[in-house]
mmCIF file of C-alpha atoms and ligand atoms in Angstrom:
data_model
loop_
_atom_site.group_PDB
_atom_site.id
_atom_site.type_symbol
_atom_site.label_atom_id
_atom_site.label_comp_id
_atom_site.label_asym_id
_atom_site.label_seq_id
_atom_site.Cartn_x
_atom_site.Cartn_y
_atom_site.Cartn_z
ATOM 1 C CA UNK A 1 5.394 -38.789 -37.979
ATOM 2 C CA UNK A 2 8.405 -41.129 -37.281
ATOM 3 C CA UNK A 3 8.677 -43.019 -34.273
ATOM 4 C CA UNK A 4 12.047 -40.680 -33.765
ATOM 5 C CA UNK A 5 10.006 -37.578 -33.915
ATOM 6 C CA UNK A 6 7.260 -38.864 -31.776
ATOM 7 C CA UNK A 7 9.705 -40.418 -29.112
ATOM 8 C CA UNK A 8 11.506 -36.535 -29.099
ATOM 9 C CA UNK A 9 7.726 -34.857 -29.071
ATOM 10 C CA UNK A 10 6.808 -36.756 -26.348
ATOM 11 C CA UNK A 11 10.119 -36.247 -24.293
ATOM 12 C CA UNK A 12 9.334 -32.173 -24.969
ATOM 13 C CA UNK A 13 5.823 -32.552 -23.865
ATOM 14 C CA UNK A 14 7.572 -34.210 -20.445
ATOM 15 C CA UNK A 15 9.664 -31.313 -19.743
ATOM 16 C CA UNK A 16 6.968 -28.769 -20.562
ATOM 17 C CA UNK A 17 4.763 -29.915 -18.072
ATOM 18 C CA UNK A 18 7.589 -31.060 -15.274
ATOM 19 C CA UNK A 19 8.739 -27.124 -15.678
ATOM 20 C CA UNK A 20 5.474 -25.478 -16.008
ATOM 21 C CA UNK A 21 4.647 -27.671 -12.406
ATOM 22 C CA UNK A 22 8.109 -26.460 -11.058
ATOM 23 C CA UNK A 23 6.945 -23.119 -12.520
ATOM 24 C CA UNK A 24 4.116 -22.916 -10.337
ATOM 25 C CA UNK A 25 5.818 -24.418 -7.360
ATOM 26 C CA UNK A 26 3.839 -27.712 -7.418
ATOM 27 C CA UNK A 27 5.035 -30.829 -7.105
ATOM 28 C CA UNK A 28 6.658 -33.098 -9.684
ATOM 29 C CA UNK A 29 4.037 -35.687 -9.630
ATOM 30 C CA UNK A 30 1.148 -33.015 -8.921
ATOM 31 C CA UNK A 31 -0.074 -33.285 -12.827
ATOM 32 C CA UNK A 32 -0.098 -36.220 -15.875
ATOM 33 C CA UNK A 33 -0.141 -35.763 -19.113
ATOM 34 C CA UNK A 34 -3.319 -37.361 -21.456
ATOM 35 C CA UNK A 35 -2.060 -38.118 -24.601
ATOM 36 C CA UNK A 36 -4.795 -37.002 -27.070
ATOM 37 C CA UNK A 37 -4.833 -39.229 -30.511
ATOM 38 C CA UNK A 38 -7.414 -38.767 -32.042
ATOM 39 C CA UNK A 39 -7.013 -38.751 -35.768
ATOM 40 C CA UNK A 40 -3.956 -39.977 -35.045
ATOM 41 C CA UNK A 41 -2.957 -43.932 -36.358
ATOM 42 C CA UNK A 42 -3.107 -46.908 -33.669
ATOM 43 C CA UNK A 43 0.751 -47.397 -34.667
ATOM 44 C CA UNK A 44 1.650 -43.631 -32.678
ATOM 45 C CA UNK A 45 -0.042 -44.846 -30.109
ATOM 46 C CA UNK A 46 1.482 -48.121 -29.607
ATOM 47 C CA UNK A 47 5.104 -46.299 -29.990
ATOM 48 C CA UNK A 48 4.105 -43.790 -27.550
ATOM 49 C CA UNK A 49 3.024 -46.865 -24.961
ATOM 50 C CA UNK A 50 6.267 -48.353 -25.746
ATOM 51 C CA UNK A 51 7.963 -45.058 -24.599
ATOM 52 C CA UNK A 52 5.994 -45.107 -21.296
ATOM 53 C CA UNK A 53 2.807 -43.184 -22.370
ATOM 54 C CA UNK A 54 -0.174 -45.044 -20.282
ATOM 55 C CA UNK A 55 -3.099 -42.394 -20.764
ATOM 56 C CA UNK A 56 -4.920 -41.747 -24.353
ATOM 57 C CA UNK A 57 -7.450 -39.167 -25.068
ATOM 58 C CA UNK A 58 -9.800 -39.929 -28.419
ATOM 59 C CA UNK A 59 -12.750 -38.023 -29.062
ATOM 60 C CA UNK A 60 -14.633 -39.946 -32.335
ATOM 61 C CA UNK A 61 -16.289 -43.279 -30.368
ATOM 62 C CA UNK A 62 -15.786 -45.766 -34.022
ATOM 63 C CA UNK A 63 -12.335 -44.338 -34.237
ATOM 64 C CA UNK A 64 -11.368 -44.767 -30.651
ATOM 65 C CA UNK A 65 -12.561 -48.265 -31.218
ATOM 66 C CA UNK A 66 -11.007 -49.336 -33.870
ATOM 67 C CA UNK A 67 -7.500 -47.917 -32.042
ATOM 68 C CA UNK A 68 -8.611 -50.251 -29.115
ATOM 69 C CA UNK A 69 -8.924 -53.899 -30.670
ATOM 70 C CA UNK A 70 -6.176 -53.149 -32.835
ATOM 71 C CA UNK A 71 -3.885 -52.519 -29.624
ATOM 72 C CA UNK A 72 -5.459 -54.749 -27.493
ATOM 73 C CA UNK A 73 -2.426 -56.901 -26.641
ATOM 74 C CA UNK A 74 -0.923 -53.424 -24.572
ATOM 75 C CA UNK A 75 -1.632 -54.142 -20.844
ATOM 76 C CA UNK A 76 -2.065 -50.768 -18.640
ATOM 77 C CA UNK A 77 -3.380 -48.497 -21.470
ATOM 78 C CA UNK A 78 -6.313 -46.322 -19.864
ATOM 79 C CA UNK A 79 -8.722 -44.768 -22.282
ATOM 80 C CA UNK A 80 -9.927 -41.443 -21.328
ATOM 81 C CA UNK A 81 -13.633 -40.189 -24.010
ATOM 82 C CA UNK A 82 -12.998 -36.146 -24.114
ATOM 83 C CA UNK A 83 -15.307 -35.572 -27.167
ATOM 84 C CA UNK A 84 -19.080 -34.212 -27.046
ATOM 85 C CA UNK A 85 -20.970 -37.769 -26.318
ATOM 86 C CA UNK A 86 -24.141 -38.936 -28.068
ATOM 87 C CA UNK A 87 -26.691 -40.428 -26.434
ATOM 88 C CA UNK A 88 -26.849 -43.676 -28.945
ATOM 89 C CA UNK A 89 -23.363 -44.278 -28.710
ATOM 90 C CA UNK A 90 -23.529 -43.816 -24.522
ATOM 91 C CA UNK A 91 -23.183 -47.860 -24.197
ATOM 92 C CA UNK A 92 -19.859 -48.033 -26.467
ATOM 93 C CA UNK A 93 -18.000 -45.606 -24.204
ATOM 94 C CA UNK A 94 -19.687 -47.107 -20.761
ATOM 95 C CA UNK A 95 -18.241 -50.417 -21.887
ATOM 96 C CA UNK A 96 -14.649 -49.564 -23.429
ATOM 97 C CA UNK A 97 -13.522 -46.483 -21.699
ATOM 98 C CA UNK A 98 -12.116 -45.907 -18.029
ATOM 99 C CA UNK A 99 -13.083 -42.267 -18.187
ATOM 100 C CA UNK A 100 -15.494 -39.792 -19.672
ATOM 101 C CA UNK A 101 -14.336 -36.177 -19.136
ATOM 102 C CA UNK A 102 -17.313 -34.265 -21.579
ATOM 103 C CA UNK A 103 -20.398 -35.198 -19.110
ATOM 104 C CA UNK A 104 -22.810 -32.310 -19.532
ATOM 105 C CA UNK A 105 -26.399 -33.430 -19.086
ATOM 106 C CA UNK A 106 -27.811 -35.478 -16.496
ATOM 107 C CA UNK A 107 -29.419 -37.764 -19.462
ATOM 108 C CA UNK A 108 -26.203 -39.168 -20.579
ATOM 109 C CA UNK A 109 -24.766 -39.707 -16.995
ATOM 110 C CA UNK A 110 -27.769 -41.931 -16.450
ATOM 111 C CA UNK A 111 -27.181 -43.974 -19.296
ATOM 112 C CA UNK A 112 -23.324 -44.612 -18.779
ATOM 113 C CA UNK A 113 -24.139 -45.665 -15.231
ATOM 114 C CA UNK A 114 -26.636 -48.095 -16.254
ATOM 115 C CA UNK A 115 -24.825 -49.328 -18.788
ATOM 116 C CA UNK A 116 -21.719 -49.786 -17.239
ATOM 117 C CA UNK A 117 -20.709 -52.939 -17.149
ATOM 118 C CA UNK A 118 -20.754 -54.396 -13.393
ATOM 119 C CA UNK A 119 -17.431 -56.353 -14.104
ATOM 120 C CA UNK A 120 -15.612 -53.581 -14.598
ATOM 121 C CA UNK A 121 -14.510 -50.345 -11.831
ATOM 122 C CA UNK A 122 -17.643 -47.928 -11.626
ATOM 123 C CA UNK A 123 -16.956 -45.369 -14.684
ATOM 124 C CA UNK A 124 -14.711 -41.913 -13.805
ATOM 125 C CA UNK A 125 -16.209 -38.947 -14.607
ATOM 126 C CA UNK A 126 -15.389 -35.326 -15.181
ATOM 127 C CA UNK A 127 -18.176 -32.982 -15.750
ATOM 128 C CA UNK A 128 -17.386 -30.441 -18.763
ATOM 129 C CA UNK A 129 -18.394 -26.960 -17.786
ATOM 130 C CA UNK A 130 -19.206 -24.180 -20.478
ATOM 131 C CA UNK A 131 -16.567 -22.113 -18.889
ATOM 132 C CA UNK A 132 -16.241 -19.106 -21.040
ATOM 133 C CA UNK A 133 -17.825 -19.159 -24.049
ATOM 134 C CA UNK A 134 -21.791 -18.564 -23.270
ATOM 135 C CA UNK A 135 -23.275 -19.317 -27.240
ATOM 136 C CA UNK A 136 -21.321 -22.902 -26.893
ATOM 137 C CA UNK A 137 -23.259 -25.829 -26.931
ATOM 138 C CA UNK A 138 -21.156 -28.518 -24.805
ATOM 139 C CA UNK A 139 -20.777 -28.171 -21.036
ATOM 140 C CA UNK A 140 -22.936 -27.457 -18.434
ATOM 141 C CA UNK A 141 -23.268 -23.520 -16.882
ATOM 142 C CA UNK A 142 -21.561 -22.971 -13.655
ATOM 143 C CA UNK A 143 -25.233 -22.144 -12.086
ATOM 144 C CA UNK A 144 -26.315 -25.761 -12.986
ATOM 145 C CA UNK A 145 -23.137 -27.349 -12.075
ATOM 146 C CA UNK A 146 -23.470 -28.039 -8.532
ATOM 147 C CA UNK A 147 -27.341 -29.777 -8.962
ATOM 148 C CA UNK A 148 -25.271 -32.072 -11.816
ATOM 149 C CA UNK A 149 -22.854 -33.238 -9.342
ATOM 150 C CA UNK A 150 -25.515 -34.345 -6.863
ATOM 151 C CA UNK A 151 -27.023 -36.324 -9.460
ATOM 152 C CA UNK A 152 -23.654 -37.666 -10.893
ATOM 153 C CA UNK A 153 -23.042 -38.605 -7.218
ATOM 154 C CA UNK A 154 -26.012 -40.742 -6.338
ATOM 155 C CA UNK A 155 -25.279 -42.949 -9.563
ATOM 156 C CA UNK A 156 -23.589 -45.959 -8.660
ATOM 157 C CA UNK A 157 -21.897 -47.042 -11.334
ATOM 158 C CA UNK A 158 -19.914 -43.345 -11.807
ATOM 159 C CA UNK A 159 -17.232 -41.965 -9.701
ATOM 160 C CA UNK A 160 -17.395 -38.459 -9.891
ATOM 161 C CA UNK A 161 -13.692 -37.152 -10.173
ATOM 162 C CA UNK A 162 -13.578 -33.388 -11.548
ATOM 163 C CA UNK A 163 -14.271 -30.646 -13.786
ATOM 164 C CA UNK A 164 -12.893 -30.208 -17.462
ATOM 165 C CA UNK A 165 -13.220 -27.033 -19.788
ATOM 166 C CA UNK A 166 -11.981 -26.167 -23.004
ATOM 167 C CA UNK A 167 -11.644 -21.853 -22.660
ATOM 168 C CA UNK A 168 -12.084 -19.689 -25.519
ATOM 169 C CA UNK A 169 -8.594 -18.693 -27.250
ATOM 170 C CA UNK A 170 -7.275 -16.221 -25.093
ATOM 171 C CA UNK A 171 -4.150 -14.442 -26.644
ATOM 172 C CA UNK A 172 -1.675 -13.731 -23.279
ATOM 173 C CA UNK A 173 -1.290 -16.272 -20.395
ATOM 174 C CA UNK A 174 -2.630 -13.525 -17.917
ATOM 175 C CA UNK A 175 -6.079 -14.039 -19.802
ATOM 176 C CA UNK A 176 -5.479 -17.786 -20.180
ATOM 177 C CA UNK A 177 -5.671 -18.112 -16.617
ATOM 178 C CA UNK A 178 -8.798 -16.477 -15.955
ATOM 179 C CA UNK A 179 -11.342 -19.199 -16.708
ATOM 180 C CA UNK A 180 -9.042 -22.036 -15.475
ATOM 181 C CA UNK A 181 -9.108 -20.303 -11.978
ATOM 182 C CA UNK A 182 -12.213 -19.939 -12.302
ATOM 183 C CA UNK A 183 -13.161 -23.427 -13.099
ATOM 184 C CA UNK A 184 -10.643 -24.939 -9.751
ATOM 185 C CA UNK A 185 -12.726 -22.211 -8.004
ATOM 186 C CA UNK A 186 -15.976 -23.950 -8.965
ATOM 187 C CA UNK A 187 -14.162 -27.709 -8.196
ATOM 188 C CA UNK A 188 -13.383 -26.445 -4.536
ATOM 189 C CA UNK A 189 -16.765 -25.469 -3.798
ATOM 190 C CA UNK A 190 -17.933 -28.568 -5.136
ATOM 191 C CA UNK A 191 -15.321 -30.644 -2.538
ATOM 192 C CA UNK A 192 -16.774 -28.378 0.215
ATOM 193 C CA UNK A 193 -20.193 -29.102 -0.881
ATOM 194 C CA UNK A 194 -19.611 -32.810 -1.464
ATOM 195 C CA UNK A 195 -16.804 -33.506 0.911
ATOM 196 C CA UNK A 196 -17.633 -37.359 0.777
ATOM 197 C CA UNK A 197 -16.877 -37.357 -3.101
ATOM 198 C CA UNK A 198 -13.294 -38.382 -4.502
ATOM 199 C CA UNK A 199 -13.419 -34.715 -6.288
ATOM 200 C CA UNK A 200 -9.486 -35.019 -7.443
ATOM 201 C CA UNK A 201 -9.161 -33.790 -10.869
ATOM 202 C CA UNK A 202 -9.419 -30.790 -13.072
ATOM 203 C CA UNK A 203 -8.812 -31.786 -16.666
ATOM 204 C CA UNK A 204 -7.940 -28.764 -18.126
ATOM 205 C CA UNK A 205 -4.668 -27.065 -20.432
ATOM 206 C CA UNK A 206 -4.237 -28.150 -23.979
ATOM 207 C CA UNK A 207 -0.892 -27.753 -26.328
ATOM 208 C CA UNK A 208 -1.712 -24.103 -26.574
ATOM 209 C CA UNK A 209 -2.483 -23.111 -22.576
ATOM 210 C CA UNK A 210 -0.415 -25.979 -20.583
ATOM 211 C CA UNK A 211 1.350 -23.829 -18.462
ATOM 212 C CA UNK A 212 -1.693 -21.309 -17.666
ATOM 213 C CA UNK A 213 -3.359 -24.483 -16.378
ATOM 214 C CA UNK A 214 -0.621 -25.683 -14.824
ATOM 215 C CA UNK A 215 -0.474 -22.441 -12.536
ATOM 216 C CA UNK A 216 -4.246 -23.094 -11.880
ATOM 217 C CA UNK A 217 -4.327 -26.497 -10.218
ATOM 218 C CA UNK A 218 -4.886 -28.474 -13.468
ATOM 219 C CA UNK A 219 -3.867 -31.788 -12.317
ATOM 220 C CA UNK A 220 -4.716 -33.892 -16.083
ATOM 221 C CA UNK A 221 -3.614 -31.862 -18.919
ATOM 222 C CA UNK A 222 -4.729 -32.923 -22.562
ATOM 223 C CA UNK A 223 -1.924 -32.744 -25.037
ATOM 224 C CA UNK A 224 -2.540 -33.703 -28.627
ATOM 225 C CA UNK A 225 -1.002 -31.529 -31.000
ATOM 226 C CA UNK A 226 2.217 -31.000 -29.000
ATOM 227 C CA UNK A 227 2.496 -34.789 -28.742
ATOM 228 C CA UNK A 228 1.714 -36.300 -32.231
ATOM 229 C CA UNK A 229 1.591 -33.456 -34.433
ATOM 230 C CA UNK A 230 -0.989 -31.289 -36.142
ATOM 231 C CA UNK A 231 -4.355 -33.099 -37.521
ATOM 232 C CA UNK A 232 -4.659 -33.387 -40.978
ATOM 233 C CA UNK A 233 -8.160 -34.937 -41.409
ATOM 234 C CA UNK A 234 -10.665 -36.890 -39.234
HETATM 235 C C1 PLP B 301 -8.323 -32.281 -29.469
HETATM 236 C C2 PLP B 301 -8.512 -32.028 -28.024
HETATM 237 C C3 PLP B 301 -7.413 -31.771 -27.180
HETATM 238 C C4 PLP B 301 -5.988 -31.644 -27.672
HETATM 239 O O1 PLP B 301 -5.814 -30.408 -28.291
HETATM 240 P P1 PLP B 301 -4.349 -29.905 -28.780
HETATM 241 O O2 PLP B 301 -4.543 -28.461 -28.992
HETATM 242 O O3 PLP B 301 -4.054 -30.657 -30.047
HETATM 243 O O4 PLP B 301 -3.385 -30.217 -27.710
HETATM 244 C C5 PLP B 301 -7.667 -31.615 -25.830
HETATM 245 N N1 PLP B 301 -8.905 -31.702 -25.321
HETATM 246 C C6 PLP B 301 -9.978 -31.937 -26.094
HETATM 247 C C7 PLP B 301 -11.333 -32.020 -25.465
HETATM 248 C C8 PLP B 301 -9.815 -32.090 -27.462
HETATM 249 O O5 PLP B 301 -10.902 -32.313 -28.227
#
């Protein structure tokens, strides 16, 4: 990808998500786009900081660190870990990351909160909920979400922030929407529940469902493909 086509990608991903939000009769500024890279070569990344870009997504923890030192000069970048999380590499994504958005087990919350490091802001953290696809393996079931949170809470080096999902493939919008309602159903009884807890965020819409989250309250959306092109290879 040329820093041409990336520059016009990104400018399209802009507009997709400023009209899906007008769409849905939310406010300009209601919704920001995570730029997901992984894969992708630390070069796209600086070029899509250089047009404006502040918020990466990686998934692979060696990768995503590799991507950092070699861009370490960029001041503002935040670096968001949306990929399933291991417990033995818990420490490099407590001490190089801002957020974690695939927190599933009480286990690995425990670890990132003690091994945050105490000169840096307490950790944020979305919980990943198996939303509609019961034989996955990643995310926790709504039924254990809410005992999760309370645990996620009392840690005190983790800011609990939201819910993420990744659906199933749904093929209209109409059945797009269905498990993104329901997972800003299961963040507002969470806020109600927890009404002390900065519960802002629901990390949820991807290059192929943007605007059905968009009409559901997502307020992070995850954009990789859209942004920097199909992956090739890992
Ligand atoms: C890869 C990935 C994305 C981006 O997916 P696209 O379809 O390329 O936009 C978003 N979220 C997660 C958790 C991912 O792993």
């Amino acid at each position: 990808m040329t820093d041409l086509v990336l520059s016009e990608s990104l400018a399209a991903a802009r507009a997709r998500l400023t009209e899906a939000l007008d769409a849905a009769g939310r406010p300009a500024d209601a919704a920001r786009l995570l730029a997901v890279s992984k894969t992708k070569p630390a070069a796209l990344i600086r070029q899509a900081w250089h047009e404006g870009q502040r918020e990466f997504g990686e998934n692979y923890v060696q990768e995503a660190l590799d991507k950092q030192a070699e861009l370490a000069d960029l001041t503002g970048i935040v670096w968001h870990f949306i990929g399933p999380l291991q417990s033995n590499k818990s420490r490099d994504v407590a001490e190089h990351f801002a957020w974690v958005h695939s927190v599933d087990r009480e286990k690995i919350a425990r670890r990132l909160s003690d091994q945050r490091p105490e000169g840096l802001e307490p950790l944020d953290i979305c919980l990943q909920v198996n939303i509609s696809d019961e034989t996955s393996k990643s995310g926790v079931s709504l039924e254990a979400l809410a005992a999760l949170a309370e645990a996620v809470l009392s840690m005190p080096r983790l800011r609990l922030r939201g819910l993420m999902a990744i659906p199933a493939p749904a093929e209209t919008p109409a059945e797009q929407r269905v498990p993104f309602a329901r997972l800003r159903q299961a963040l507002e009884a969470l806020r109600e529940r927890f009404p002390e807890a900065p519960l802002d965020t629901l990390s949820m819409g991807m290059s192929a469902d943007l605007e059905a989250a968009v009409a559901e309250g997502a307020t992070l959306v995850r954009l990789g493909t859209a942004i920097f092109g199909e992956r090739h290879t890992r």
